[in-house]
PDB file of C-alpha atoms in Angstrom:
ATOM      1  CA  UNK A 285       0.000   0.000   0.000  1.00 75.00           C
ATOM      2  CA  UNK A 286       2.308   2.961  -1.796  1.00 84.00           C
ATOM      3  CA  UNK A 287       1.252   5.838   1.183  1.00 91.00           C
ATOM      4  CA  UNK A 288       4.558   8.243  -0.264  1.00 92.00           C
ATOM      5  CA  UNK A 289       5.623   8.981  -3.770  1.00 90.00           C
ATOM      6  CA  UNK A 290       9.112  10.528  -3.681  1.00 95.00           C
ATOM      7  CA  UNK A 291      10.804  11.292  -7.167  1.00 94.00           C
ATOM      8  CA  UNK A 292      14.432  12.832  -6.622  1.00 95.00           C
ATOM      9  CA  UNK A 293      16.667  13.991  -9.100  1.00 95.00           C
ATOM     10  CA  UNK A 294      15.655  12.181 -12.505  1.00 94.00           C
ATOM     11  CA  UNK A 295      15.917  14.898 -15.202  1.00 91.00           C
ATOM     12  CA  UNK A 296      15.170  12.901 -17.885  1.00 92.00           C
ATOM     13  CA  UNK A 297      11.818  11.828 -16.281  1.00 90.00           C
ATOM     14  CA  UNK A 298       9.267  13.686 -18.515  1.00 86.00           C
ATOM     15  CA  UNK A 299       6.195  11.080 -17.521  1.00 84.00           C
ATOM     16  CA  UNK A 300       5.082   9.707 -14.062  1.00 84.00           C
ATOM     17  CA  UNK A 301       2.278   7.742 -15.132  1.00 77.00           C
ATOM     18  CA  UNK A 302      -1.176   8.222 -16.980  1.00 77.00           C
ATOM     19  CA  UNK A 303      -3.623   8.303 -13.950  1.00 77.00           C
ATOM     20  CA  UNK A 304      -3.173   7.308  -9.790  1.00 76.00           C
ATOM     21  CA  UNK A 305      -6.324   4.777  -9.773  1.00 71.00           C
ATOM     22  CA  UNK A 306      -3.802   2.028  -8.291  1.00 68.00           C
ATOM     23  CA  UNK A 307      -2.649   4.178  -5.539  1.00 75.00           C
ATOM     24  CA  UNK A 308      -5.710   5.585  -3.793  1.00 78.00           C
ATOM     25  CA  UNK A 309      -3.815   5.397  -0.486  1.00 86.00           C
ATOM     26  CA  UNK A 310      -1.017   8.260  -1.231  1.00 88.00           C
ATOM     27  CA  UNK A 311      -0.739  10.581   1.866  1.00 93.00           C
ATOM     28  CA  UNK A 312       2.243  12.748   0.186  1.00 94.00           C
ATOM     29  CA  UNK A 313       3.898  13.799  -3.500  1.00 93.00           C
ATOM     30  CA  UNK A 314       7.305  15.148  -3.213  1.00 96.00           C
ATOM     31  CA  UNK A 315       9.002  15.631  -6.631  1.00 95.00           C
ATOM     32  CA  UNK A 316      12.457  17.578  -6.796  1.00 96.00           C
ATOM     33  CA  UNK A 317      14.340  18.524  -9.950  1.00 96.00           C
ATOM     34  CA  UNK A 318      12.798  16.866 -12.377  1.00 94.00           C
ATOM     35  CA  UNK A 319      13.410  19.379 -15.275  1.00 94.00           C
ATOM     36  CA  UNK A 320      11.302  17.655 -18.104  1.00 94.00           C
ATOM     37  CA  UNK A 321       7.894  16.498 -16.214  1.00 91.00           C
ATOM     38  CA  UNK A 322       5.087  18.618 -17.730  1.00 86.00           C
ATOM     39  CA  UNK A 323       2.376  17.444 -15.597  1.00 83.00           C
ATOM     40  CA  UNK A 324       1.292  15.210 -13.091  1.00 83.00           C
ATOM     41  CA  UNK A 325      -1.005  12.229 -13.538  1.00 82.00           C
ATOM     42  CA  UNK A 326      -4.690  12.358 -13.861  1.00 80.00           C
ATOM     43  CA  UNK A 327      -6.801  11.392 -10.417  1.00 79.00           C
ATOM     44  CA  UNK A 328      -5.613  13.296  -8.453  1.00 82.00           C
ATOM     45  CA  UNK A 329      -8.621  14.704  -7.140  1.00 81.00           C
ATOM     46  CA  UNK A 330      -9.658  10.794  -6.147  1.00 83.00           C
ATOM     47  CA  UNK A 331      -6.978  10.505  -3.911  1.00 86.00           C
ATOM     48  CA  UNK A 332      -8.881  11.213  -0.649  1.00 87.00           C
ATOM     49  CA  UNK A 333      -6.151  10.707   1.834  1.00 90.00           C
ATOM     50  CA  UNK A 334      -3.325  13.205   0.606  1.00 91.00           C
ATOM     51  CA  UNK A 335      -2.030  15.456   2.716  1.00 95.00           C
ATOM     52  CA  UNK A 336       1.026  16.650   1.090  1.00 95.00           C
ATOM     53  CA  UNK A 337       2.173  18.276  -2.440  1.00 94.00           C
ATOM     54  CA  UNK A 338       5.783  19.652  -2.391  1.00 96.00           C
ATOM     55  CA  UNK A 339       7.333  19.833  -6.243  1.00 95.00           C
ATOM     56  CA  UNK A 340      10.809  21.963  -6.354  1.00 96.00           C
ATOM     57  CA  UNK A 341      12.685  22.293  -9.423  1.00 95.00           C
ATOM     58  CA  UNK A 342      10.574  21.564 -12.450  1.00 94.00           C
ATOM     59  CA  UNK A 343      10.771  23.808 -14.647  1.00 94.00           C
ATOM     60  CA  UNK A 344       8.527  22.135 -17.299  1.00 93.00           C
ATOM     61  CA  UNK A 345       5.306  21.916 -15.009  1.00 90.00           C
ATOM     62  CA  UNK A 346       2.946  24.700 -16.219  1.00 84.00           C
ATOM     63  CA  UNK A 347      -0.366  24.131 -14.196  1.00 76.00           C
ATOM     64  CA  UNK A 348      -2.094  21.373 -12.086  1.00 72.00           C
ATOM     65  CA  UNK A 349      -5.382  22.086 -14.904  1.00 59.00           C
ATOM     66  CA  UNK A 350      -5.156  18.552 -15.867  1.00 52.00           C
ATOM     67  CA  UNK A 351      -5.276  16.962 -12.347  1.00 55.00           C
ATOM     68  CA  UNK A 352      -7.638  18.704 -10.011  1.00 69.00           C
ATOM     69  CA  UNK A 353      -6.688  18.419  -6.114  1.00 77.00           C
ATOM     70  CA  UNK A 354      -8.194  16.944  -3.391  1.00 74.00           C
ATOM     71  CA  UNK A 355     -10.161  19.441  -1.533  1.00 74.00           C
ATOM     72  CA  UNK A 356     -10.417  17.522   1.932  1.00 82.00           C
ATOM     73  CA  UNK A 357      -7.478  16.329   3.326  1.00 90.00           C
ATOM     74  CA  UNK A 358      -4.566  18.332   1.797  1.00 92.00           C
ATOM     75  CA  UNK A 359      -2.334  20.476   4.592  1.00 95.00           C
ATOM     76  CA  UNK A 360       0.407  20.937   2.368  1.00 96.00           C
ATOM     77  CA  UNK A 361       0.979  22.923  -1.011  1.00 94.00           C
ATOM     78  CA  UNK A 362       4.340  24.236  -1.816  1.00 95.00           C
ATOM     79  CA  UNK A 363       5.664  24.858  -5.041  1.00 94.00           C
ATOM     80  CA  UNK A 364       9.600  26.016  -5.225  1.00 95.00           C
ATOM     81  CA  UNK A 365      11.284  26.787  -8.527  1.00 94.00           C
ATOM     82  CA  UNK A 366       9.101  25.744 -11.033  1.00 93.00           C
ATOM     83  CA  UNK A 367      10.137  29.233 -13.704  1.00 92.00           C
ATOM     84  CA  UNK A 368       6.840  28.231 -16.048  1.00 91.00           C
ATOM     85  CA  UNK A 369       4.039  27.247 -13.353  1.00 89.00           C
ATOM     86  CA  UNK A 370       1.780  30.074 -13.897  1.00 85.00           C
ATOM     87  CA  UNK A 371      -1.743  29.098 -12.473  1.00 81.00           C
ATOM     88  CA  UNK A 372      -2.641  28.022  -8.844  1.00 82.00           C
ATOM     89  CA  UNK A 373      -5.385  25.029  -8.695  1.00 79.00           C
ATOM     90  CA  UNK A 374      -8.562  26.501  -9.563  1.00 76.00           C
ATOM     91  CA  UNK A 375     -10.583  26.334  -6.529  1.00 78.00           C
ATOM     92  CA  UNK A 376      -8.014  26.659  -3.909  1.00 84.00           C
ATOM     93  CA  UNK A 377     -10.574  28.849  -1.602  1.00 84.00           C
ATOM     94  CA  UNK A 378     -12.100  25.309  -1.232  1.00 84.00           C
ATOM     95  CA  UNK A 379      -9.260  23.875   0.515  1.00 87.00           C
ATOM     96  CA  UNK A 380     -10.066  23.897   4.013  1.00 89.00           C
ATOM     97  CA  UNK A 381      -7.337  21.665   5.296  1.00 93.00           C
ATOM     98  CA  UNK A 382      -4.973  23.657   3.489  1.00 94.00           C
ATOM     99  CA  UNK A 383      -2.684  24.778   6.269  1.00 97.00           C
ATOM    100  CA  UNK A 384       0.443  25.952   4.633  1.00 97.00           C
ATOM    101  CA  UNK A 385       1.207  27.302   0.760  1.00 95.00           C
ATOM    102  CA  UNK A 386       4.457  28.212  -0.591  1.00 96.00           C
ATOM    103  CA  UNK A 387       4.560  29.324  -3.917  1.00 94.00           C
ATOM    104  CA  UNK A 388       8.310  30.633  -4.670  1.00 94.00           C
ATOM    105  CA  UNK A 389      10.317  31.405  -7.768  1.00 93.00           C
ATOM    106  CA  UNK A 390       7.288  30.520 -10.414  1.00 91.00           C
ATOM    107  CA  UNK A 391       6.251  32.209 -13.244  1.00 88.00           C
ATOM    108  CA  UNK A 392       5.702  36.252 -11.888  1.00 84.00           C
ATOM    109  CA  UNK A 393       2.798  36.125 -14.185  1.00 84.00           C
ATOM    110  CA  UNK A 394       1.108  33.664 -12.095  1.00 83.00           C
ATOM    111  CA  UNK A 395      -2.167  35.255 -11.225  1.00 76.00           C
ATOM    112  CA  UNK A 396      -4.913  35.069  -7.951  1.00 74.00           C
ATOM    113  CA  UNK A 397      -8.132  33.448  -7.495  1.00 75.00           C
ATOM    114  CA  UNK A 398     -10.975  36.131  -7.026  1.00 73.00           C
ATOM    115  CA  UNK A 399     -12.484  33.654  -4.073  1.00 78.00           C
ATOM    116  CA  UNK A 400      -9.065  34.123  -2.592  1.00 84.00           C
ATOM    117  CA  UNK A 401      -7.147  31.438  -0.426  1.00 88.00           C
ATOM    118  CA  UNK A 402      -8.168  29.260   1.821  1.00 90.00           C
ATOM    119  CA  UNK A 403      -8.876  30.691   5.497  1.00 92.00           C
ATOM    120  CA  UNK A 404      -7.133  28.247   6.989  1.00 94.00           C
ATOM    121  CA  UNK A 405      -3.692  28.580   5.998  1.00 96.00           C
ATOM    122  CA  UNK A 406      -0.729  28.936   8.913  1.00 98.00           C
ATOM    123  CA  UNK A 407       1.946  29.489   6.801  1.00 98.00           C
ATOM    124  CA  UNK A 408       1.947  31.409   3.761  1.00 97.00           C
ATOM    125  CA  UNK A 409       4.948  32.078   1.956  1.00 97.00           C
ATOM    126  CA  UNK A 410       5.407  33.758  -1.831  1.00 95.00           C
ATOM    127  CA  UNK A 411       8.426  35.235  -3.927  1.00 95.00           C
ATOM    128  CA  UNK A 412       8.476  36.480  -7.533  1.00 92.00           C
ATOM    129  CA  UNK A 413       4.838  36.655  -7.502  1.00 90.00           C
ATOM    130  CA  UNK A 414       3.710  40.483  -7.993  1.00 91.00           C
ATOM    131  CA  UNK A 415       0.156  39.800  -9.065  1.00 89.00           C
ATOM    132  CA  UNK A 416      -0.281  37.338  -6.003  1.00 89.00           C
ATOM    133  CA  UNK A 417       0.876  40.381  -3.792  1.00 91.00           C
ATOM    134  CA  UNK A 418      -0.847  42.923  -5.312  1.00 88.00           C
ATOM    135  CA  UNK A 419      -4.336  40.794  -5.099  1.00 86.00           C
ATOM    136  CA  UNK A 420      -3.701  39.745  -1.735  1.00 87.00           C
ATOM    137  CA  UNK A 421      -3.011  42.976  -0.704  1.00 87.00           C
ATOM    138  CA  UNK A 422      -6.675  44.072  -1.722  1.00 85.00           C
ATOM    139  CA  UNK A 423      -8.285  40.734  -0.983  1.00 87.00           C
ATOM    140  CA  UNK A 424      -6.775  41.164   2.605  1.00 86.00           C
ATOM    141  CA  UNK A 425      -4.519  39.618   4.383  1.00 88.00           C
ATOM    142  CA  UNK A 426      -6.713  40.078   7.598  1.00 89.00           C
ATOM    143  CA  UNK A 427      -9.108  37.919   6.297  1.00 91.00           C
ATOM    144  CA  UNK A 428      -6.485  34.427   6.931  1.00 94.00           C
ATOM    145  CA  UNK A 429      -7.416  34.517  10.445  1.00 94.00           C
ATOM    146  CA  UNK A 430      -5.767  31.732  11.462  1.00 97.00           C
ATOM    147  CA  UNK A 431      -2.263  32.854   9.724  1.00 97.00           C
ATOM    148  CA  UNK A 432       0.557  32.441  11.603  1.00 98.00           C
ATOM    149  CA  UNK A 433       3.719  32.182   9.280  1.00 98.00           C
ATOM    150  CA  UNK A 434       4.158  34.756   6.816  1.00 98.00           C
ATOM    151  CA  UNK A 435       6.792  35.414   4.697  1.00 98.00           C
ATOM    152  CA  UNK A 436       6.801  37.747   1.220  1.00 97.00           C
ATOM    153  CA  UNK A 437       9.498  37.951  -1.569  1.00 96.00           C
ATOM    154  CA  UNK A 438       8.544  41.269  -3.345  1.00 94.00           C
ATOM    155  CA  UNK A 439      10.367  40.419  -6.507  1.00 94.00           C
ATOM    156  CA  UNK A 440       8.479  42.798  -9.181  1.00 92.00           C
ATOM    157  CA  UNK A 441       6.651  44.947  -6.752  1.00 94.00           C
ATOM    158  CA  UNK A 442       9.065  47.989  -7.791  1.00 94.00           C
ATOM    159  CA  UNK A 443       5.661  50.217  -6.839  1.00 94.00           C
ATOM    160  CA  UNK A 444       5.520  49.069  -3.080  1.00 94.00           C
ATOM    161  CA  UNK A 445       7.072  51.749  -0.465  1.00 95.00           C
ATOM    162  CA  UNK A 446       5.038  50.210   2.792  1.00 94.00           C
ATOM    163  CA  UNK A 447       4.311  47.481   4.549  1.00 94.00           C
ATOM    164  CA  UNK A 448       1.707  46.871   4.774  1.00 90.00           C
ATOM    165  CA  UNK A 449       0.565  49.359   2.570  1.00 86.00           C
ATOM    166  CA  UNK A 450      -1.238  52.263   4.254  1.00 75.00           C
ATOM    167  CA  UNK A 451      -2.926  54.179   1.414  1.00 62.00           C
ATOM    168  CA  UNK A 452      -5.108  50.564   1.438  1.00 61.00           C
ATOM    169  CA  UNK A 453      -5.713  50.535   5.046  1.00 52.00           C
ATOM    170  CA  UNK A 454      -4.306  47.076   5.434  1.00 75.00           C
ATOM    171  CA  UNK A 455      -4.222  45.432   8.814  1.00 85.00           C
ATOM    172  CA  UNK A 456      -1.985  42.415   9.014  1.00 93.00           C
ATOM    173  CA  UNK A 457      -3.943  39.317  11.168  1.00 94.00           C
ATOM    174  CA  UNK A 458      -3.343  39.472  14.775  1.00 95.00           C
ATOM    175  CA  UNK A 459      -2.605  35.933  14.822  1.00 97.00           C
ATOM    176  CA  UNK A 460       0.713  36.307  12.955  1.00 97.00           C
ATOM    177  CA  UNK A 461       3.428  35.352  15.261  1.00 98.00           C
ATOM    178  CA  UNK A 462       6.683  35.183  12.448  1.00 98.00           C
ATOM    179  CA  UNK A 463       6.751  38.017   9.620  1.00 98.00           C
ATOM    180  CA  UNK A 464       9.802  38.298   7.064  1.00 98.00           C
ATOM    181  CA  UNK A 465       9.918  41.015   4.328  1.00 97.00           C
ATOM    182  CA  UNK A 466      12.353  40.565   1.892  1.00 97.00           C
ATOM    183  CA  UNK A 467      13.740  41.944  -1.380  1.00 97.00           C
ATOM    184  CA  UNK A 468      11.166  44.834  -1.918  1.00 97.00           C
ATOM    185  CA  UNK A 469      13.409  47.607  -3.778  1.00 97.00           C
ATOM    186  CA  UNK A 470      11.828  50.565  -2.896  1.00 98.00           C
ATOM    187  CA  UNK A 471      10.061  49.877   0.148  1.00 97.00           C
ATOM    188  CA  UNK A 472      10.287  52.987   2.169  1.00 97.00           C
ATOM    189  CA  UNK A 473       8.722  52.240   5.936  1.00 95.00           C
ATOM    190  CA  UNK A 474       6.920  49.820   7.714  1.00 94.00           C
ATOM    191  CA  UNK A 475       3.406  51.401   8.627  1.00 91.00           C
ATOM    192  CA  UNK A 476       2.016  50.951  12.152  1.00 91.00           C
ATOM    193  CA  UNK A 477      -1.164  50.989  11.971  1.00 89.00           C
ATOM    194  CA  UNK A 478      -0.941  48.125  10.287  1.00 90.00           C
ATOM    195  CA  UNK A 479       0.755  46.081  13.133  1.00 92.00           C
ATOM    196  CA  UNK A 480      -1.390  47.595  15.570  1.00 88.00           C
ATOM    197  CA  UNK A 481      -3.098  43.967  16.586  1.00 90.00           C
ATOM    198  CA  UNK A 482       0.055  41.752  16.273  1.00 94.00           C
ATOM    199  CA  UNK A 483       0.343  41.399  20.169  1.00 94.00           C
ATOM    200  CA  UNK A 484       1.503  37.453  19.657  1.00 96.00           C
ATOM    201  CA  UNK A 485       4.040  38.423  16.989  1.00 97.00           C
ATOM    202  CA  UNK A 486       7.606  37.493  18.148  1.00 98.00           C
ATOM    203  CA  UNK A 487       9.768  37.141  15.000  1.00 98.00           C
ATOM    204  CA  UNK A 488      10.558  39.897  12.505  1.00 98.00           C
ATOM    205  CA  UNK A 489      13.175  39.764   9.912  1.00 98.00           C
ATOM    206  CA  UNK A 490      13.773  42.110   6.938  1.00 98.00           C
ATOM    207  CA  UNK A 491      15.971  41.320   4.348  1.00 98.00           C
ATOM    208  CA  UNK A 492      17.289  43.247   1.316  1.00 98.00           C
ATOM    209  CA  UNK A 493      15.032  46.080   1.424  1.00 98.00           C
ATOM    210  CA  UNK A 494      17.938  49.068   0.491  1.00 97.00           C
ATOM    211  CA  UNK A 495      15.531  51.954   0.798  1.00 98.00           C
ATOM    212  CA  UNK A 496      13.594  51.081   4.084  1.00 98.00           C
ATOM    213  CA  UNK A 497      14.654  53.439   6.884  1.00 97.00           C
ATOM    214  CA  UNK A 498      11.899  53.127   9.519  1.00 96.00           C
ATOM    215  CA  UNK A 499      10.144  50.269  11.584  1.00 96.00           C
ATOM    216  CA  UNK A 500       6.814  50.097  13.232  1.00 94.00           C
ATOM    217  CA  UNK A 501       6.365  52.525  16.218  1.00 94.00           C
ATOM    218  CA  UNK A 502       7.534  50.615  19.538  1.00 91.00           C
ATOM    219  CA  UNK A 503       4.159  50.328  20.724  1.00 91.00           C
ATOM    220  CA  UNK A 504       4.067  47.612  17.669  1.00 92.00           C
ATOM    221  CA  UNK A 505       6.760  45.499  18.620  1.00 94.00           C
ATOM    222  CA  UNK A 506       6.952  45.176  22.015  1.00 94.00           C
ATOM    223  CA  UNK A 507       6.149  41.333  22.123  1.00 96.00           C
ATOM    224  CA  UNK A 508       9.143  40.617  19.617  1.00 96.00           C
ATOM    225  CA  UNK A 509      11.381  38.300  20.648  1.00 97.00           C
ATOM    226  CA  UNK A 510      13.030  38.521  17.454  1.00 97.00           C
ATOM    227  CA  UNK A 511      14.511  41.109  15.394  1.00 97.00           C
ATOM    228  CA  UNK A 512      16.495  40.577  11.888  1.00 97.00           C
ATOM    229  CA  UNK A 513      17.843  43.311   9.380  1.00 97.00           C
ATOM    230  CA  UNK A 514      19.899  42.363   6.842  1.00 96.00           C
ATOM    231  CA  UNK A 515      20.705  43.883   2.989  1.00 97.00           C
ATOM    232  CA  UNK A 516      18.870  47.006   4.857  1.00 97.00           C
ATOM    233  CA  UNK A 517      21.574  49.906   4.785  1.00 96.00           C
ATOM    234  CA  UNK A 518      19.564  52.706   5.740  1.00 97.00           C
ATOM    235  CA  UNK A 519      18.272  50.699   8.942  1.00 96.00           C
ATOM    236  CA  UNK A 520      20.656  49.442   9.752  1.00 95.00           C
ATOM    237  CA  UNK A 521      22.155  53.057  10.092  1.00 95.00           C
ATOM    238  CA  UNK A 522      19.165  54.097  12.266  1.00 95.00           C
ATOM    239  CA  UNK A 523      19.424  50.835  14.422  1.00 94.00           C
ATOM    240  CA  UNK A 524      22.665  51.518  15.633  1.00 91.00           C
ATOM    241  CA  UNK A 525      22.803  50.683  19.290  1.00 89.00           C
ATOM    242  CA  UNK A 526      22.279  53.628  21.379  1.00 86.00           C
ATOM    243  CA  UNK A 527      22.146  56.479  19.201  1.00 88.00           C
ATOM    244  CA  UNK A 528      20.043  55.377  16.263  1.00 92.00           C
ATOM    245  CA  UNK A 529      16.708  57.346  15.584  1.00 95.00           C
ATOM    246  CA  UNK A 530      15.401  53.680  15.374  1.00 95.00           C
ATOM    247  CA  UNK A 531      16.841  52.198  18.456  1.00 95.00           C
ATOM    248  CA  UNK A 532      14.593  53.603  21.002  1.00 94.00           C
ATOM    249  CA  UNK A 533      11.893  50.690  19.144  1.00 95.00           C
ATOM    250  CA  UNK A 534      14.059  47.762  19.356  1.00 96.00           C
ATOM    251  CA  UNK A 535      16.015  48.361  22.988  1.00 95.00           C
ATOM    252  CA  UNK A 536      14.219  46.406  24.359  1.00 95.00           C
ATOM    253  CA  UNK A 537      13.590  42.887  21.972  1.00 96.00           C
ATOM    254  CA  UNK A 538      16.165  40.076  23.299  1.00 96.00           C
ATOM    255  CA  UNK A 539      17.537  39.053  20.141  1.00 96.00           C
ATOM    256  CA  UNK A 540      18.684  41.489  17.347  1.00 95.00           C
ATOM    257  CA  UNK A 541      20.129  40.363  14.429  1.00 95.00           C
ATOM    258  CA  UNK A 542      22.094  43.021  12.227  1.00 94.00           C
ATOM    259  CA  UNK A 543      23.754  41.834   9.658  1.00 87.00           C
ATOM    260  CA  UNK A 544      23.733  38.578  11.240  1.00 68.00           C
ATOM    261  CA  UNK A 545      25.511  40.336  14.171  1.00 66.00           C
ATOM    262  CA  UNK A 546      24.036  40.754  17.963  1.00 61.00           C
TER     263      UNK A 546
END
């Protein structure tokens, strides 16, 4: 009884096999660089018990049109590294297992369901995907109530200057308890008001953001645990340890990270 399907470094593979009607009883798909698959095998969507879908580094694999998901069981989504993957499963609002969804280094065409994601995600993680951002940011992030984990890549989101950003009147969820920011190019300042709720966040890290020069007022962060700046010159500069215009906020967090120095 095949329960895990694990297909590791075969980059000639281009075909897994037609449909999964022998193996009913898969709980998890994990398929890493295997640069000429295409797509995966019909049935899917019959496979009642899976739990998991992790495919990194296949660059071939367009969509998952072919092979609808299964809506009830499935925790795990995360697609790494697939340059041509350009369409989410249609449906994924449907998902309400779904607890954590990684979609990093696809196709930055790749575009957003109007219905959203599912509610129930924990995790949420996305690089290179500036149409993902840019809907999620006026879908609303609030509305994953249950979000714990985020982190966002803003590859392509050149027009971005806050987080999150204020002219929207984005709040972030006040479940969050990890946030990291990275690669935004022209992100400017972190707004406040929309950390105002995050009094169980205890990680922050912000990476590679070369024009950010301000962090949430102090009031924001004072259940960090955690604090991370790195790539950041300009904060880095204003975090400098007693006489920073930005120290004042972090004095007090037990852990800070610049440039992977305490």
């Amino acid at each position: 009884m095949l329960q895990q399907l694990v297909i590791w470094d075969c980059p000639v593979l281009e075909c897994i096999a037609q449909d999964f009607h022998e193996t009913l009883d898969l709980k998890s798909i994990k398929i890493f660089c295997a640069e000429n698959i295409k797509s995966l095998p019909r049935g899917l969507d019959k496979l009642s018990h899976l739990e998991e879908i992790e495919v990194h580094g296949c660059p071939s694999l367009v969509s998952f049109e072919e092979s609808a998901l299964p809506t009830t069981n499935l925790r795990v989504f995360s697609i790494h590294h697939c340059e041509n993957f350009s369409a989410l499963p249609k449906c994924i609002n449907n998902f309400t297992s779904l607890r954590e969804l990684k979609v990093v280094y696809c196709s930055d065409d790749m575009s957003f369901q109007e219905e959203g994601f599912p509610t129930s995600l924990t995790s949420l993680e996305i690089s290179n995907a500036p149409r993902i951002y840019t809907s999620l940011v006026e879908w609303g992030f609030n509305r994953l109530t249950f979000l714990q984990e985020l982190k966002i890549s803003g590859e392509g989101c050149s027009n971005v200057v806050s987080f999150p950003e204020e002219g929207i009147g984005m709040t972030l969820p006040p479940s969050l308890t990890s946030i990291c920011i990275e690669n935004f190019e022209n992100l400017e300042y972190m707004c406040s008001k929309g950390f105002q709720h995050l009094t169980t966040l205890q990680q922050l890290r912000i990476h590679d953001c070369p024009k950010l020069t301000s962090l949430p007022e102090k009031d924001m962060l004072l259940s960090l645990d955690s604090l991370s700046i790195w790539g950041c010159p300009l904060l880095k500069e204003g975090c400098s340890r007693g006489k920073g215009r930005e120290w004042s906020k972090i004095a007090h967090i037990p852990f800070v990270f610049i440039q992977g120095k305490r």
